[in-house]
Amino acid sequence: MMKKIGTIVLGFMLLSGWAKAESIGLIVAAQGKASAVDTAGMARELALQSEIMLNDTVKTEAKSRLQLMLSDDTLLAVGESSELIIDEYVYNPANTADNAFGVKMGKGVFRTVTGKITDLNPDRFKVKTRRATIGIRGCDLGFDTTAENEDKVAVLAIPAGKKIIITATESGDMLTVETPTFVTISSRGIIVQRDLTTADRKAAQQGAASDSGGLEFPDVGSLTQPVFTPAADNSVIQNTAQHTEQP
């Protein structure tokens, strides 16, 4: 009888959201005010070393920025007045087919450097903006979704033999990218590609703000070299080697 009662209680706890969600990463640098809202609608402040859970809605306020390091060494920078949700995340080196990453970017400025998941299962690393889905096979990308009529994607670095695939939500049009470039996706689903300028690169690296606050990623040039050193605290992530991509 006790076993049955215990099973019922455990089931109730799981359904009620009482069981602690599993951490998928940490905040490794922070500036200003930011918060995470879980699936139950509970909000908590984010600071250095705060944990990030699957399906958290991460929000930054004005003049605020975050850097997230996930368990597979994927790196996400969240600029000021920005919002995103990591709605899919599986990192399992023992089974390549299990690995997956999915993030939904709302209005804001972001940057991502891919980690080990793109080595293990490159077809299941996807970023969704308001106007496109981007399938990433290993690269360094900047995103600006603050405009009312278009999303901007800056491909800052991409190793030889790797690629990204951009699919416009409205039109279904697709673009394959294999070299650094700058892409816009309009509300009507029109994809336009042009050369990446120095100004584009600087805006993506600094979060499109005049004061980067020391939180920008370094200019990696190529993902065959180490891509990141936490700006605020080198001791936050334990036993995590810097990730390098192989062509």
PDB file of C-alpha atoms in Angstrom:
ATOM      1  CA  MET A   1       0.000   0.000   0.000  1.00  0.00           C
ATOM      2  CA  MET A   2       2.836   2.387   0.880  1.00  0.00           C
ATOM      3  CA  LYS A   3       4.478   1.682  -2.480  1.00  0.00           C
ATOM      4  CA  LYS A   4       1.265   2.564  -4.298  1.00  0.00           C
ATOM      5  CA  ILE A   5       0.841   5.786  -2.321  1.00  0.00           C
ATOM      6  CA  GLY A   6       4.477   6.716  -3.028  1.00  0.00           C
ATOM      7  CA  THR A   7       3.953   6.166  -6.749  1.00  0.00           C
ATOM      8  CA  ILE A   8       0.839   8.339  -6.717  1.00  0.00           C
ATOM      9  CA  VAL A   9       2.643  11.110  -4.831  1.00  0.00           C
ATOM     10  CA  LEU A  10       5.604  10.987  -7.202  1.00  0.00           C
ATOM     11  CA  GLY A  11       3.292  11.173 -10.205  1.00  0.00           C
ATOM     12  CA  PHE A  12       1.496  14.158  -8.691  1.00  0.00           C
ATOM     13  CA  MET A  13       4.796  15.920  -8.067  1.00  0.00           C
ATOM     14  CA  LEU A  14       5.882  15.426 -11.664  1.00  0.00           C
ATOM     15  CA  LEU A  15       2.554  16.605 -13.071  1.00  0.00           C
ATOM     16  CA  SER A  16       2.553  19.603 -10.759  1.00  0.00           C
ATOM     17  CA  GLY A  17       6.049  20.639 -11.788  1.00  0.00           C
ATOM     18  CA  TRP A  18       7.451  20.061  -8.296  1.00  0.00           C
ATOM     19  CA  ALA A  19      10.319  17.965  -9.601  1.00  0.00           C
ATOM     20  CA  LYS A  20      13.411  20.105 -10.221  1.00  0.00           C
ATOM     21  CA  ALA A  21      14.088  20.796 -13.894  1.00  0.00           C
ATOM     22  CA  GLU A  22      17.458  19.722 -15.215  1.00  0.00           C
ATOM     23  CA  SER A  23      20.066  22.388 -15.913  1.00  0.00           C
ATOM     24  CA  ILE A  24      21.306  22.609 -19.518  1.00  0.00           C
ATOM     25  CA  GLY A  25      23.849  25.379 -18.977  1.00  0.00           C
ATOM     26  CA  LEU A  26      25.090  28.352 -16.976  1.00  0.00           C
ATOM     27  CA  ILE A  27      25.408  32.116 -17.219  1.00  0.00           C
ATOM     28  CA  VAL A  28      29.129  32.770 -17.675  1.00  0.00           C
ATOM     29  CA  ALA A  29      28.982  36.557 -18.028  1.00  0.00           C
ATOM     30  CA  ALA A  30      26.303  39.060 -17.094  1.00  0.00           C
ATOM     31  CA  GLN A  31      25.659  42.784 -17.160  1.00  0.00           C
ATOM     32  CA  GLY A  32      22.564  44.621 -15.936  1.00  0.00           C
ATOM     33  CA  LYS A  33      19.215  42.958 -15.266  1.00  0.00           C
ATOM     34  CA  ALA A  34      17.949  39.698 -16.750  1.00  0.00           C
ATOM     35  CA  SER A  35      15.444  37.015 -15.826  1.00  0.00           C
ATOM     36  CA  ALA A  36      14.239  33.546 -16.739  1.00  0.00           C
ATOM     37  CA  VAL A  37      10.596  32.436 -16.683  1.00  0.00           C
ATOM     38  CA  ASP A  38       9.986  28.688 -16.436  1.00  0.00           C
ATOM     39  CA  THR A  39       7.127  26.698 -17.970  1.00  0.00           C
ATOM     40  CA  ALA A  40       5.040  27.174 -14.817  1.00  0.00           C
ATOM     41  CA  GLY A  41       5.304  30.956 -15.184  1.00  0.00           C
ATOM     42  CA  MET A  42       7.697  31.388 -12.261  1.00  0.00           C
ATOM     43  CA  ALA A  43      10.302  34.116 -12.798  1.00  0.00           C
ATOM     44  CA  ARG A  44      13.780  34.291 -11.303  1.00  0.00           C
ATOM     45  CA  GLU A  45      16.622  36.774 -11.651  1.00  0.00           C
ATOM     46  CA  LEU A  46      19.697  35.723 -13.619  1.00  0.00           C
ATOM     47  CA  ALA A  47      23.240  36.499 -12.581  1.00  0.00           C
ATOM     48  CA  LEU A  48      26.715  35.032 -12.961  1.00  0.00           C
ATOM     49  CA  GLN A  49      26.602  31.218 -12.505  1.00  0.00           C
ATOM     50  CA  SER A  50      22.780  31.066 -12.663  1.00  0.00           C
ATOM     51  CA  GLU A  51      21.508  27.825 -14.185  1.00  0.00           C
ATOM     52  CA  ILE A  52      19.461  27.754 -17.389  1.00  0.00           C
ATOM     53  CA  MET A  53      16.733  25.128 -17.740  1.00  0.00           C
ATOM     54  CA  LEU A  54      15.086  23.681 -20.829  1.00  0.00           C
ATOM     55  CA  ASN A  55      12.145  25.823 -21.999  1.00  0.00           C
ATOM     56  CA  ASP A  56      13.162  28.823 -19.891  1.00  0.00           C
ATOM     57  CA  THR A  57      12.211  32.151 -21.439  1.00  0.00           C
ATOM     58  CA  VAL A  58      15.361  34.230 -21.024  1.00  0.00           C
ATOM     59  CA  LYS A  59      14.867  38.014 -21.053  1.00  0.00           C
ATOM     60  CA  THR A  60      17.272  40.930 -20.765  1.00  0.00           C
ATOM     61  CA  GLU A  61      16.362  44.508 -19.934  1.00  0.00           C
ATOM     62  CA  ALA A  62      17.754  47.718 -21.450  1.00  0.00           C
ATOM     63  CA  LYS A  63      21.550  48.061 -21.161  1.00  0.00           C
ATOM     64  CA  SER A  64      21.754  44.423 -20.054  1.00  0.00           C
ATOM     65  CA  ARG A  65      23.517  41.430 -21.627  1.00  0.00           C
ATOM     66  CA  LEU A  66      24.191  37.769 -20.923  1.00  0.00           C
ATOM     67  CA  GLN A  67      26.458  34.994 -22.125  1.00  0.00           C
ATOM     68  CA  LEU A  68      25.206  31.420 -21.768  1.00  0.00           C
ATOM     69  CA  MET A  69      27.411  28.338 -21.987  1.00  0.00           C
ATOM     70  CA  LEU A  70      25.498  25.094 -22.528  1.00  0.00           C
ATOM     71  CA  SER A  71      26.646  21.613 -21.571  1.00  0.00           C
ATOM     72  CA  ASP A  72      28.073  20.856 -25.047  1.00  0.00           C
ATOM     73  CA  ASP A  73      30.034  24.161 -25.120  1.00  0.00           C
ATOM     74  CA  THR A  74      27.482  25.907 -27.351  1.00  0.00           C
ATOM     75  CA  LEU A  75      27.693  29.621 -26.576  1.00  0.00           C
ATOM     76  CA  LEU A  76      24.857  32.129 -26.736  1.00  0.00           C
ATOM     77  CA  ALA A  77      25.135  35.872 -26.260  1.00  0.00           C
ATOM     78  CA  VAL A  78      21.878  37.702 -25.517  1.00  0.00           C
ATOM     79  CA  GLY A  79      21.940  41.443 -26.165  1.00  0.00           C
ATOM     80  CA  GLU A  80      19.934  44.142 -24.436  1.00  0.00           C
ATOM     81  CA  SER A  81      16.107  44.108 -24.491  1.00  0.00           C
ATOM     82  CA  SER A  82      16.144  40.623 -26.005  1.00  0.00           C
ATOM     83  CA  GLU A  83      14.244  37.369 -25.465  1.00  0.00           C
ATOM     84  CA  LEU A  84      14.805  33.714 -26.378  1.00  0.00           C
ATOM     85  CA  ILE A  85      13.627  30.206 -25.472  1.00  0.00           C
ATOM     86  CA  ILE A  86      15.782  27.071 -25.729  1.00  0.00           C
ATOM     87  CA  ASP A  87      12.949  24.647 -26.436  1.00  0.00           C
ATOM     88  CA  GLU A  88      14.983  21.583 -27.459  1.00  0.00           C
ATOM     89  CA  TYR A  89      18.253  20.421 -25.973  1.00  0.00           C
ATOM     90  CA  VAL A  90      19.771  16.940 -25.788  1.00  0.00           C
ATOM     91  CA  TYR A  91      23.493  16.387 -25.348  1.00  0.00           C
ATOM     92  CA  ASN A  92      24.449  12.710 -25.257  1.00  0.00           C
ATOM     93  CA  PRO A  93      27.942  11.903 -26.591  1.00  0.00           C
ATOM     94  CA  ALA A  94      27.204   8.175 -26.197  1.00  0.00           C
ATOM     95  CA  ASN A  95      24.466   8.239 -28.849  1.00  0.00           C
ATOM     96  CA  THR A  96      24.876  10.683 -31.718  1.00  0.00           C
ATOM     97  CA  ALA A  97      21.261  10.332 -32.895  1.00  0.00           C
ATOM     98  CA  ASP A  98      19.952  11.675 -29.570  1.00  0.00           C
ATOM     99  CA  ASN A  99      21.684  15.036 -29.794  1.00  0.00           C
ATOM    100  CA  ALA A 100      19.588  18.072 -30.670  1.00  0.00           C
ATOM    101  CA  PHE A 101      19.388  21.818 -30.133  1.00  0.00           C
ATOM    102  CA  GLY A 102      16.557  24.228 -30.846  1.00  0.00           C
ATOM    103  CA  VAL A 103      16.200  27.880 -29.859  1.00  0.00           C
ATOM    104  CA  LYS A 104      13.457  30.385 -30.625  1.00  0.00           C
ATOM    105  CA  MET A 105      14.672  33.976 -30.810  1.00  0.00           C
ATOM    106  CA  GLY A 106      12.138  36.709 -30.207  1.00  0.00           C
ATOM    107  CA  LYS A 107      12.852  40.381 -30.736  1.00  0.00           C
ATOM    108  CA  GLY A 108      16.451  41.244 -29.919  1.00  0.00           C
ATOM    109  CA  VAL A 109      20.129  40.833 -30.705  1.00  0.00           C
ATOM    110  CA  PHE A 110      21.927  37.502 -30.327  1.00  0.00           C
ATOM    111  CA  ARG A 111      25.085  35.615 -31.181  1.00  0.00           C
ATOM    112  CA  THR A 112      25.833  31.901 -31.153  1.00  0.00           C
ATOM    113  CA  VAL A 113      28.961  29.809 -31.560  1.00  0.00           C
ATOM    114  CA  THR A 114      28.085  26.164 -32.035  1.00  0.00           C
ATOM    115  CA  GLY A 115      29.405  23.449 -29.741  1.00  0.00           C
ATOM    116  CA  LYS A 116      29.761  19.681 -29.826  1.00  0.00           C
ATOM    117  CA  ILE A 117      26.153  18.952 -30.882  1.00  0.00           C
ATOM    118  CA  THR A 118      26.921  20.114 -34.422  1.00  0.00           C
ATOM    119  CA  ASP A 119      29.732  17.554 -34.554  1.00  0.00           C
ATOM    120  CA  LEU A 120      27.552  14.733 -33.226  1.00  0.00           C
ATOM    121  CA  ASN A 121      24.280  15.440 -35.050  1.00  0.00           C
ATOM    122  CA  PRO A 122      24.569  18.504 -37.333  1.00  0.00           C
ATOM    123  CA  ASP A 123      21.112  18.084 -38.880  1.00  0.00           C
ATOM    124  CA  ARG A 124      19.419  18.773 -35.540  1.00  0.00           C
ATOM    125  CA  PHE A 125      20.899  22.142 -34.575  1.00  0.00           C
ATOM    126  CA  LYS A 126      18.323  24.779 -35.466  1.00  0.00           C
ATOM    127  CA  VAL A 127      17.660  28.416 -34.700  1.00  0.00           C
ATOM    128  CA  LYS A 128      14.226  29.948 -35.294  1.00  0.00           C
ATOM    129  CA  THR A 129      13.723  33.679 -35.636  1.00  0.00           C
ATOM    130  CA  ARG A 130      10.404  35.384 -36.267  1.00  0.00           C
ATOM    131  CA  ARG A 131      10.899  35.071 -40.034  1.00  0.00           C
ATOM    132  CA  ALA A 132      13.190  32.091 -40.671  1.00  0.00           C
ATOM    133  CA  THR A 133      14.548  28.740 -39.569  1.00  0.00           C
ATOM    134  CA  ILE A 134      18.326  28.374 -39.712  1.00  0.00           C
ATOM    135  CA  GLY A 135      19.885  24.920 -39.778  1.00  0.00           C
ATOM    136  CA  ILE A 136      23.452  25.222 -38.543  1.00  0.00           C
ATOM    137  CA  ARG A 137      26.273  22.794 -39.261  1.00  0.00           C
ATOM    138  CA  GLY A 138      29.025  24.538 -37.310  1.00  0.00           C
ATOM    139  CA  CYS A 139      29.637  28.290 -37.364  1.00  0.00           C
ATOM    140  CA  ASP A 140      29.602  31.653 -35.593  1.00  0.00           C
ATOM    141  CA  LEU A 141      26.426  33.662 -36.242  1.00  0.00           C
ATOM    142  CA  GLY A 142      25.011  37.022 -35.219  1.00  0.00           C
ATOM    143  CA  PHE A 143      21.269  37.746 -35.284  1.00  0.00           C
ATOM    144  CA  ASP A 144      19.380  41.047 -35.195  1.00  0.00           C
ATOM    145  CA  THR A 145      15.595  40.664 -35.064  1.00  0.00           C
ATOM    146  CA  THR A 146      14.775  44.145 -33.794  1.00  0.00           C
ATOM    147  CA  ALA A 147      13.451  45.510 -37.111  1.00  0.00           C
ATOM    148  CA  GLU A 148       9.717  45.440 -37.773  1.00  0.00           C
ATOM    149  CA  ASN A 149       9.989  44.117 -41.331  1.00  0.00           C
ATOM    150  CA  GLU A 150      13.094  41.912 -41.508  1.00  0.00           C
ATOM    151  CA  ASP A 151      15.529  39.678 -39.636  1.00  0.00           C
ATOM    152  CA  LYS A 152      19.292  40.025 -40.115  1.00  0.00           C
ATOM    153  CA  VAL A 153      21.795  37.165 -39.945  1.00  0.00           C
ATOM    154  CA  ALA A 154      25.550  37.771 -39.992  1.00  0.00           C
ATOM    155  CA  VAL A 155      27.590  34.655 -40.733  1.00  0.00           C
ATOM    156  CA  LEU A 156      30.849  35.623 -39.029  1.00  0.00           C
ATOM    157  CA  ALA A 157      32.829  32.396 -39.385  1.00  0.00           C
ATOM    158  CA  ILE A 158      32.217  29.011 -40.963  1.00  0.00           C
ATOM    159  CA  PRO A 159      34.738  26.159 -41.355  1.00  0.00           C
ATOM    160  CA  ALA A 160      35.492  24.659 -44.758  1.00  0.00           C
ATOM    161  CA  GLY A 161      33.031  21.898 -45.567  1.00  0.00           C
ATOM    162  CA  LYS A 162      30.393  23.222 -43.154  1.00  0.00           C
ATOM    163  CA  LYS A 163      27.222  25.096 -44.074  1.00  0.00           C
ATOM    164  CA  ILE A 164      24.035  26.689 -42.826  1.00  0.00           C
ATOM    165  CA  ILE A 165      20.610  26.518 -44.457  1.00  0.00           C
ATOM    166  CA  ILE A 166      18.244  29.478 -44.083  1.00  0.00           C
ATOM    167  CA  THR A 167      14.551  28.852 -44.797  1.00  0.00           C
ATOM    168  CA  ALA A 168      12.128  31.795 -44.936  1.00  0.00           C
ATOM    169  CA  THR A 169       8.972  31.091 -42.908  1.00  0.00           C
ATOM    170  CA  GLU A 170       6.587  33.030 -45.154  1.00  0.00           C
ATOM    171  CA  SER A 171       7.755  31.866 -48.599  1.00  0.00           C
ATOM    172  CA  GLY A 172       9.589  28.620 -47.930  1.00  0.00           C
ATOM    173  CA  ASP A 173      12.538  29.921 -49.973  1.00  0.00           C
ATOM    174  CA  MET A 174      15.899  28.442 -48.989  1.00  0.00           C
ATOM    175  CA  LEU A 175      19.481  29.691 -49.058  1.00  0.00           C
ATOM    176  CA  THR A 176      22.600  27.592 -48.418  1.00  0.00           C
ATOM    177  CA  VAL A 177      25.577  29.501 -47.015  1.00  0.00           C
ATOM    178  CA  GLU A 178      29.141  28.177 -46.944  1.00  0.00           C
ATOM    179  CA  THR A 179      31.215  31.367 -46.493  1.00  0.00           C
ATOM    180  CA  PRO A 180      30.964  34.458 -44.236  1.00  0.00           C
ATOM    181  CA  THR A 181      28.131  36.653 -45.493  1.00  0.00           C
ATOM    182  CA  PHE A 182      25.208  38.880 -44.460  1.00  0.00           C
ATOM    183  CA  VAL A 183      21.595  37.814 -45.024  1.00  0.00           C
ATOM    184  CA  THR A 184      18.238  39.537 -44.531  1.00  0.00           C
ATOM    185  CA  ILE A 185      14.867  37.783 -44.466  1.00  0.00           C
ATOM    186  CA  SER A 186      11.837  40.020 -45.003  1.00  0.00           C
ATOM    187  CA  SER A 187       8.344  39.629 -43.584  1.00  0.00           C
ATOM    188  CA  ARG A 188       7.262  38.536 -47.092  1.00  0.00           C
ATOM    189  CA  GLY A 189       9.841  35.745 -47.090  1.00  0.00           C
ATOM    190  CA  ILE A 190      12.329  37.396 -49.445  1.00  0.00           C
ATOM    191  CA  ILE A 191      15.935  36.367 -48.733  1.00  0.00           C
ATOM    192  CA  VAL A 192      18.705  38.788 -49.751  1.00  0.00           C
ATOM    193  CA  GLN A 193      22.418  37.967 -49.445  1.00  0.00           C
ATOM    194  CA  ARG A 194      25.310  40.444 -49.612  1.00  0.00           C
ATOM    195  CA  ASP A 195      28.949  40.757 -48.572  1.00  0.00           C
ATOM    196  CA  LEU A 196      29.713  40.918 -44.860  1.00  0.00           C
ATOM    197  CA  THR A 197      31.159  44.338 -43.956  1.00  0.00           C
ATOM    198  CA  THR A 198      33.381  45.367 -41.078  1.00  0.00           C
ATOM    199  CA  ALA A 199      30.428  47.294 -39.621  1.00  0.00           C
ATOM    200  CA  ASP A 200      28.245  44.150 -39.798  1.00  0.00           C
ATOM    201  CA  ARG A 201      30.887  42.122 -37.979  1.00  0.00           C
ATOM    202  CA  LYS A 202      31.396  44.742 -35.282  1.00  0.00           C
ATOM    203  CA  ALA A 203      27.645  45.084 -34.668  1.00  0.00           C
ATOM    204  CA  ALA A 204      27.250  41.322 -34.261  1.00  0.00           C
ATOM    205  CA  GLN A 205      30.264  41.024 -31.976  1.00  0.00           C
ATOM    206  CA  GLN A 206      29.184  43.878 -29.722  1.00  0.00           C
ATOM    207  CA  GLY A 207      25.466  43.214 -29.639  1.00  0.00           C
ATOM    208  CA  ALA A 208      24.658  46.227 -31.840  1.00  0.00           C
ATOM    209  CA  ALA A 209      25.369  48.531 -28.890  1.00  0.00           C
ATOM    210  CA  SER A 210      27.849  51.332 -28.312  1.00  0.00           C
ATOM    211  CA  ASP A 211      28.876  49.845 -24.947  1.00  0.00           C
ATOM    212  CA  SER A 212      29.704  46.155 -25.207  1.00  0.00           C
ATOM    213  CA  GLY A 213      30.360  45.915 -21.491  1.00  0.00           C
ATOM    214  CA  GLY A 214      33.193  43.447 -22.057  1.00  0.00           C
ATOM    215  CA  LEU A 215      30.699  40.734 -23.008  1.00  0.00           C
ATOM    216  CA  GLU A 216      31.379  40.415 -26.708  1.00  0.00           C
ATOM    217  CA  PHE A 217      32.914  37.265 -28.180  1.00  0.00           C
ATOM    218  CA  PRO A 218      36.403  37.693 -29.626  1.00  0.00           C
ATOM    219  CA  ASP A 219      36.831  37.802 -33.384  1.00  0.00           C
ATOM    220  CA  VAL A 220      37.542  34.112 -33.936  1.00  0.00           C
ATOM    221  CA  GLY A 221      38.162  34.381 -37.688  1.00  0.00           C
ATOM    222  CA  SER A 222      37.950  30.622 -38.117  1.00  0.00           C
ATOM    223  CA  LEU A 223      36.328  27.968 -35.954  1.00  0.00           C
ATOM    224  CA  THR A 224      39.438  25.823 -36.251  1.00  0.00           C
ATOM    225  CA  GLN A 225      40.817  27.868 -33.346  1.00  0.00           C
ATOM    226  CA  PRO A 226      39.460  28.174 -29.770  1.00  0.00           C
ATOM    227  CA  VAL A 227      36.375  30.341 -29.855  1.00  0.00           C
ATOM    228  CA  PHE A 228      35.649  31.627 -26.386  1.00  0.00           C
ATOM    229  CA  THR A 229      37.007  32.655 -23.040  1.00  0.00           C
ATOM    230  CA  PRO A 230      34.356  33.801 -20.527  1.00  0.00           C
ATOM    231  CA  ALA A 231      34.851  37.521 -20.011  1.00  0.00           C
ATOM    232  CA  ALA A 232      33.677  37.631 -16.396  1.00  0.00           C
ATOM    233  CA  ASP A 233      34.688  34.377 -14.734  1.00  0.00           C
ATOM    234  CA  ASN A 234      36.998  31.721 -16.139  1.00  0.00           C
ATOM    235  CA  SER A 235      36.133  29.309 -13.313  1.00  0.00           C
ATOM    236  CA  VAL A 236      32.380  29.052 -13.904  1.00  0.00           C
ATOM    237  CA  ILE A 237      32.474  25.962 -16.089  1.00  0.00           C
ATOM    238  CA  GLN A 238      34.483  23.130 -14.580  1.00  0.00           C
ATOM    239  CA  ASN A 239      36.193  20.427 -16.660  1.00  0.00           C
ATOM    240  CA  THR A 240      35.033  21.936 -19.956  1.00  0.00           C
ATOM    241  CA  ALA A 241      37.663  22.146 -22.658  1.00  0.00           C
ATOM    242  CA  GLN A 242      37.445  24.854 -25.309  1.00  0.00           C
ATOM    243  CA  HIS A 243      35.647  23.551 -28.362  1.00  0.00           C
ATOM    244  CA  THR A 244      37.183  23.551 -31.815  1.00  0.00           C
ATOM    245  CA  GLU A 245      35.535  22.644 -35.091  1.00  0.00           C
ATOM    246  CA  GLN A 246      37.292  20.392 -37.593  1.00  0.00           C
ATOM    247  CA  PRO A 247      36.723  20.933 -41.339  1.00  0.00           C
TER     248      PRO A 247
END
